[in-house]
mmCIF file of N, CA and C in Angstrom:
data_model
loop_
_atom_site.group_PDB
_atom_site.id
_atom_site.type_symbol
_atom_site.label_atom_id
_atom_site.label_comp_id
_atom_site.label_asym_id
_atom_site.label_seq_id
_atom_site.Cartn_x
_atom_site.Cartn_y
_atom_site.Cartn_z
ATOM 1 N N MET B 1 2.912 9.071 -39.079
ATOM 2 C CA MET B 1 4.028 8.434 -38.442
ATOM 3 C C MET B 1 3.551 7.106 -37.849
ATOM 4 N N PRO B 2 4.256 6.005 -38.113
ATOM 5 C CA PRO B 2 3.846 4.720 -37.550
ATOM 6 C C PRO B 2 4.051 4.696 -36.045
ATOM 7 N N ARG B 3 3.141 4.053 -35.353
ATOM 8 C CA ARG B 3 3.207 3.960 -33.889
ATOM 9 C C ARG B 3 3.541 2.528 -33.486
ATOM 10 N N HIS B 4 4.186 2.380 -32.373
ATOM 11 C CA HIS B 4 4.502 1.068 -31.844
ATOM 12 C C HIS B 4 3.534 0.732 -30.716
ATOM 13 N N SER B 5 3.289 -0.538 -30.542
ATOM 14 C CA SER B 5 2.403 -0.990 -29.471
ATOM 15 C C SER B 5 3.150 -1.000 -28.148
ATOM 16 N N PHE B 6 2.404 -0.883 -27.084
ATOM 17 C CA PHE B 6 2.977 -0.979 -25.750
ATOM 18 C C PHE B 6 2.029 -1.767 -24.882
ATOM 19 N N ILE B 7 2.572 -2.718 -24.174
ATOM 20 C CA ILE B 7 1.788 -3.482 -23.208
ATOM 21 C C ILE B 7 2.722 -3.875 -22.068
ATOM 22 N N GLN B 8 2.212 -3.818 -20.864
ATOM 23 C CA GLN B 8 3.002 -4.169 -19.689
ATOM 24 C C GLN B 8 2.119 -4.939 -18.726
ATOM 25 N N MET B 9 2.633 -6.033 -18.181
ATOM 26 C CA MET B 9 1.873 -6.799 -17.198
ATOM 27 C C MET B 9 2.701 -6.884 -15.916
ATOM 28 N N SER B 10 2.053 -6.636 -14.788
ATOM 29 C CA SER B 10 2.720 -6.673 -13.485
ATOM 30 C C SER B 10 1.930 -7.555 -12.533
ATOM 31 N N LYS B 11 2.644 -8.249 -11.654
ATOM 32 C CA LYS B 11 1.993 -9.019 -10.591
ATOM 33 C C LYS B 11 1.666 -8.067 -9.455
ATOM 34 N N LEU B 12 0.464 -8.193 -8.903
ATOM 35 C CA LEU B 12 0.030 -7.316 -7.817
ATOM 36 C C LEU B 12 -0.168 -8.119 -6.529
ATOM 37 N N PRO B 13 0.725 -7.939 -5.556
ATOM 38 C CA PRO B 13 0.522 -8.610 -4.282
ATOM 39 C C PRO B 13 -0.388 -7.831 -3.335
ATOM 40 N N ASN B 14 -0.760 -6.594 -3.690
ATOM 41 C CA ASN B 14 -1.583 -5.753 -2.820
ATOM 42 C C ASN B 14 -2.613 -4.995 -3.658
ATOM 43 N N VAL B 15 -3.699 -5.651 -4.019
ATOM 44 C CA VAL B 15 -4.726 -5.048 -4.875
ATOM 45 C C VAL B 15 -5.384 -3.854 -4.195
ATOM 46 N N LYS B 16 -5.685 -3.972 -2.918
ATOM 47 C CA LYS B 16 -6.351 -2.891 -2.203
ATOM 48 C C LYS B 16 -5.490 -1.626 -2.200
ATOM 49 N N GLY B 17 -4.193 -1.784 -1.999
ATOM 50 C CA GLY B 17 -3.279 -0.645 -2.036
ATOM 51 C C GLY B 17 -3.186 -0.030 -3.424
ATOM 52 N N ARG B 18 -3.219 -0.861 -4.441
ATOM 53 C CA ARG B 18 -3.157 -0.364 -5.818
ATOM 54 C C ARG B 18 -4.413 0.426 -6.166
ATOM 55 N N ILE B 19 -5.562 -0.038 -5.742
ATOM 56 C CA ILE B 19 -6.811 0.686 -5.990
ATOM 57 C C ILE B 19 -6.773 2.032 -5.291
ATOM 58 N N SER B 20 -6.257 2.067 -4.077
ATOM 59 C CA SER B 20 -6.133 3.319 -3.343
ATOM 60 C C SER B 20 -5.233 4.290 -4.101
ATOM 61 N N TYR B 21 -4.150 3.789 -4.653
ATOM 62 C CA TYR B 21 -3.213 4.625 -5.416
ATOM 63 C C TYR B 21 -3.872 5.170 -6.690
ATOM 64 N N ILE B 22 -4.562 4.317 -7.406
ATOM 65 C CA ILE B 22 -5.172 4.721 -8.676
ATOM 66 C C ILE B 22 -6.283 5.741 -8.459
ATOM 67 N N THR B 23 -7.066 5.589 -7.405
ATOM 68 C CA THR B 23 -8.220 6.469 -7.200
ATOM 69 C C THR B 23 -7.881 7.751 -6.455
ATOM 70 N N SER B 24 -6.643 7.908 -6.005
ATOM 71 C CA SER B 24 -6.248 9.112 -5.284
ATOM 72 C C SER B 24 -6.009 10.264 -6.260
ATOM 73 N N HIS B 25 -6.784 11.335 -6.130
ATOM 74 C CA HIS B 25 -6.609 12.495 -7.012
ATOM 75 C C HIS B 25 -5.275 13.184 -6.769
ATOM 76 N N ALA B 26 -4.734 13.031 -5.579
ATOM 77 C CA ALA B 26 -3.455 13.660 -5.258
ATOM 78 C C ALA B 26 -2.287 12.962 -5.963
ATOM 79 N N ARG B 27 -2.460 11.686 -6.315
ATOM 80 C CA ARG B 27 -1.350 10.928 -6.909
ATOM 81 C C ARG B 27 -1.502 10.679 -8.406
ATOM 82 N N GLN B 28 -2.702 10.577 -8.891
ATOM 83 C CA GLN B 28 -2.927 10.218 -10.287
ATOM 84 C C GLN B 28 -3.956 11.136 -10.926
ATOM 85 N N GLU B 29 -3.864 11.255 -12.229
ATOM 86 C CA GLU B 29 -4.873 11.981 -12.997
ATOM 87 C C GLU B 29 -5.364 11.069 -14.117
ATOM 88 N N ASN B 30 -6.628 11.186 -14.419
ATOM 89 C CA ASN B 30 -7.224 10.488 -15.558
ATOM 90 C C ASN B 30 -7.142 8.963 -15.459
ATOM 91 N N LEU B 31 -7.099 8.438 -14.260
ATOM 92 C CA LEU B 31 -7.142 6.998 -14.059
ATOM 93 C C LEU B 31 -8.305 6.699 -13.126
ATOM 94 N N TYR B 32 -8.852 5.524 -13.238
ATOM 95 C CA TYR B 32 -9.920 5.157 -12.324
ATOM 96 C C TYR B 32 -9.938 3.650 -12.141
ATOM 97 N N ALA B 33 -10.498 3.227 -11.045
ATOM 98 C CA ALA B 33 -10.672 1.809 -10.763
ATOM 99 C C ALA B 33 -12.174 1.572 -10.618
ATOM 100 N N THR B 34 -12.668 0.567 -11.277
ATOM 101 C CA THR B 34 -14.080 0.233 -11.154
ATOM 102 C C THR B 34 -14.238 -0.936 -10.183
ATOM 103 N N TYR B 35 -15.370 -1.010 -9.574
ATOM 104 C CA TYR B 35 -15.699 -2.105 -8.663
ATOM 105 C C TYR B 35 -14.703 -2.200 -7.508
ATOM 106 N N SER B 36 -14.377 -1.070 -6.883
ATOM 107 C CA SER B 36 -13.393 -1.048 -5.796
ATOM 108 C C SER B 36 -13.756 -2.005 -4.666
ATOM 109 N N THR B 37 -15.020 -2.063 -4.290
ATOM 110 C CA THR B 37 -15.436 -2.968 -3.212
ATOM 111 C C THR B 37 -15.208 -4.413 -3.615
ATOM 112 N N PHE B 38 -15.569 -4.742 -4.846
ATOM 113 C CA PHE B 38 -15.366 -6.108 -5.337
ATOM 114 C C PHE B 38 -13.896 -6.500 -5.262
ATOM 115 N N TRP B 39 -13.008 -5.621 -5.739
ATOM 116 C CA TRP B 39 -11.575 -5.940 -5.755
ATOM 117 C C TRP B 39 -11.011 -6.028 -4.340
ATOM 118 N N GLY B 40 -11.506 -5.200 -3.440
ATOM 119 C CA GLY B 40 -11.076 -5.282 -2.048
ATOM 120 C C GLY B 40 -11.456 -6.618 -1.422
ATOM 121 N N ASN B 41 -12.686 -7.059 -1.668
ATOM 122 C CA ASN B 41 -13.140 -8.353 -1.154
ATOM 123 C C ASN B 41 -12.360 -9.500 -1.781
ATOM 124 N N LEU B 42 -12.120 -9.411 -3.081
ATOM 125 C CA LEU B 42 -11.376 -10.458 -3.771
ATOM 126 C C LEU B 42 -9.943 -10.545 -3.238
ATOM 127 N N ALA B 43 -9.327 -9.397 -2.981
ATOM 128 C CA ALA B 43 -7.967 -9.369 -2.429
ATOM 129 C C ALA B 43 -7.933 -10.039 -1.061
ATOM 130 N N ARG B 44 -8.905 -9.714 -0.213
ATOM 131 C CA ARG B 44 -8.967 -10.307 1.125
ATOM 132 C C ARG B 44 -9.128 -11.818 1.037
ATOM 133 N N GLU B 45 -10.032 -12.282 0.177
ATOM 134 C CA GLU B 45 -10.250 -13.714 0.018
ATOM 135 C C GLU B 45 -9.013 -14.409 -0.544
ATOM 136 N N SER B 46 -8.308 -13.760 -1.451
ATOM 137 C CA SER B 46 -7.081 -14.337 -2.011
ATOM 138 C C SER B 46 -6.029 -14.518 -0.928
ATOM 139 N N GLN B 47 -5.886 -13.504 -0.056
ATOM 140 C CA GLN B 47 -4.918 -13.596 1.033
ATOM 141 C C GLN B 47 -5.302 -14.714 2.016
ATOM 142 N N GLN B 48 -6.588 -14.826 2.311
ATOM 143 C CA GLN B 48 -7.041 -15.870 3.230
ATOM 144 C C GLN B 48 -6.797 -17.257 2.644
ATOM 145 N N GLU B 49 -7.109 -17.435 1.387
ATOM 146 C CA GLU B 49 -6.901 -18.732 0.730
ATOM 147 C C GLU B 49 -5.414 -19.066 0.656
ATOM 148 N N PHE B 50 -4.593 -18.057 0.409
ATOM 149 C CA PHE B 50 -3.147 -18.252 0.369
ATOM 150 C C PHE B 50 -2.637 -18.734 1.726
ATOM 151 N N GLN B 51 -3.121 -18.130 2.811
ATOM 152 C CA GLN B 51 -2.727 -18.548 4.160
ATOM 153 C C GLN B 51 -3.176 -19.980 4.445
ATOM 154 N N ARG B 52 -4.415 -20.316 4.051
ATOM 155 C CA ARG B 52 -4.938 -21.676 4.289
ATOM 156 C C ARG B 52 -4.141 -22.727 3.529
ATOM 157 N N SER B 53 -3.636 -22.378 2.345
ATOM 158 C CA SER B 53 -2.925 -23.359 1.525
ATOM 159 C C SER B 53 -1.559 -23.708 2.092
ATOM 160 N N GLY B 54 -1.014 -22.833 2.946
ATOM 161 C CA GLY B 54 0.296 -23.093 3.531
ATOM 162 C C GLY B 54 1.448 -22.859 2.549
ATOM 163 N N THR B 55 1.176 -22.243 1.437
ATOM 164 C CA THR B 55 2.205 -21.964 0.434
ATOM 165 C C THR B 55 3.157 -20.890 0.944
ATOM 166 N N GLU B 56 4.429 -21.045 0.636
ATOM 167 C CA GLU B 56 5.414 -20.048 1.036
ATOM 168 C C GLU B 56 5.566 -18.995 -0.053
ATOM 169 N N GLY B 57 6.081 -17.840 0.314
ATOM 170 C CA GLY B 57 6.321 -16.768 -0.658
ATOM 171 C C GLY B 57 5.289 -15.672 -0.527
ATOM 172 N N LYS B 58 5.095 -14.947 -1.607
ATOM 173 C CA LYS B 58 4.197 -13.797 -1.613
ATOM 174 C C LYS B 58 2.936 -14.143 -2.410
ATOM 175 N N CYS B 59 1.796 -13.780 -1.861
ATOM 176 C CA CYS B 59 0.521 -14.023 -2.538
ATOM 177 C C CYS B 59 0.347 -13.010 -3.673
ATOM 178 N N ILE B 60 0.120 -13.499 -4.868
ATOM 179 C CA ILE B 60 -0.177 -12.640 -6.015
ATOM 180 C C ILE B 60 -1.693 -12.591 -6.147
ATOM 181 N N GLU B 61 -2.272 -11.456 -5.772
ATOM 182 C CA GLU B 61 -3.727 -11.319 -5.763
ATOM 183 C C GLU B 61 -4.293 -11.095 -7.158
ATOM 184 N N ALA B 62 -3.530 -10.449 -8.010
ATOM 185 C CA ALA B 62 -4.037 -10.114 -9.340
ATOM 186 C C ALA B 62 -2.866 -9.752 -10.248
ATOM 187 N N ARG B 63 -3.175 -9.448 -11.464
ATOM 188 C CA ARG B 63 -2.195 -8.932 -12.414
ATOM 189 C C ARG B 63 -2.752 -7.646 -13.009
ATOM 190 N N GLU B 64 -1.886 -6.682 -13.172
ATOM 191 C CA GLU B 64 -2.274 -5.400 -13.755
ATOM 192 C C GLU B 64 -1.778 -5.371 -15.191
ATOM 193 N N LEU B 65 -2.645 -5.016 -16.092
ATOM 194 C CA LEU B 65 -2.315 -4.953 -17.512
ATOM 195 C C LEU B 65 -2.428 -3.505 -17.967
ATOM 196 N N ILE B 66 -1.330 -2.946 -18.449
ATOM 197 C CA ILE B 66 -1.317 -1.570 -18.951
ATOM 198 C C ILE B 66 -1.125 -1.638 -20.458
ATOM 199 N N ILE B 67 -2.052 -1.027 -21.175
ATOM 200 C CA ILE B 67 -2.037 -1.058 -22.641
ATOM 201 C C ILE B 67 -2.101 0.371 -23.162
ATOM 202 N N ALA B 68 -1.239 0.702 -24.094
ATOM 203 C CA ALA B 68 -1.279 2.027 -24.709
ATOM 204 C C ALA B 68 -2.467 2.098 -25.667
ATOM 205 N N LEU B 69 -3.247 3.146 -25.535
ATOM 206 C CA LEU B 69 -4.393 3.362 -26.414
ATOM 207 C C LEU B 69 -4.007 4.326 -27.526
ATOM 208 N N PRO B 70 -4.750 4.330 -28.613
ATOM 209 C CA PRO B 70 -4.458 5.273 -29.694
ATOM 210 C C PRO B 70 -4.510 6.717 -29.205
ATOM 211 N N GLU B 71 -3.694 7.569 -29.769
ATOM 212 C CA GLU B 71 -3.608 8.963 -29.343
ATOM 213 C C GLU B 71 -4.908 9.736 -29.543
ATOM 214 N N VAL B 72 -5.796 9.254 -30.386
ATOM 215 C CA VAL B 72 -7.066 9.932 -30.601
ATOM 216 C C VAL B 72 -7.855 10.056 -29.302
ATOM 217 N N TYR B 73 -7.620 9.137 -28.353
ATOM 218 C CA TYR B 73 -8.341 9.168 -27.079
ATOM 219 C C TYR B 73 -7.973 10.388 -26.231
ATOM 220 N N THR B 74 -6.883 11.061 -26.522
ATOM 221 C CA THR B 74 -6.503 12.254 -25.761
ATOM 222 C C THR B 74 -7.461 13.422 -26.030
ATOM 223 N N GLN B 75 -8.247 13.320 -27.061
ATOM 224 C CA GLN B 75 -9.198 14.381 -27.413
ATOM 225 C C GLN B 75 -10.460 14.305 -26.562
ATOM 226 N N TYR B 76 -10.688 13.200 -25.882
ATOM 227 C CA TYR B 76 -11.885 12.999 -25.070
ATOM 228 C C TYR B 76 -11.646 13.414 -23.630
ATOM 229 N N GLU B 77 -12.727 13.764 -22.942
ATOM 230 C CA GLU B 77 -12.654 14.053 -21.521
ATOM 231 C C GLU B 77 -12.294 12.773 -20.763
ATOM 232 N N PRO B 78 -11.498 12.865 -19.712
ATOM 233 C CA PRO B 78 -11.148 11.656 -18.943
ATOM 234 C C PRO B 78 -12.381 10.978 -18.376
#
């Protein structure tokens, strides 16, 4: 059966909160975030730079990219 591709991109104004959500065993399964400390520091620096710039609106710290992987990956341990 032919499969269709899936990709989704989202703006993240709160990277630290997103990492907390992804790494929580109570909320998610089979997901993980790497370099949590790095992303936390980067989020803090992004917010500080946004404040210094005087720009109005919401600071976009990062973008999240979700890509569907081939179904063969379901055979592997998370």
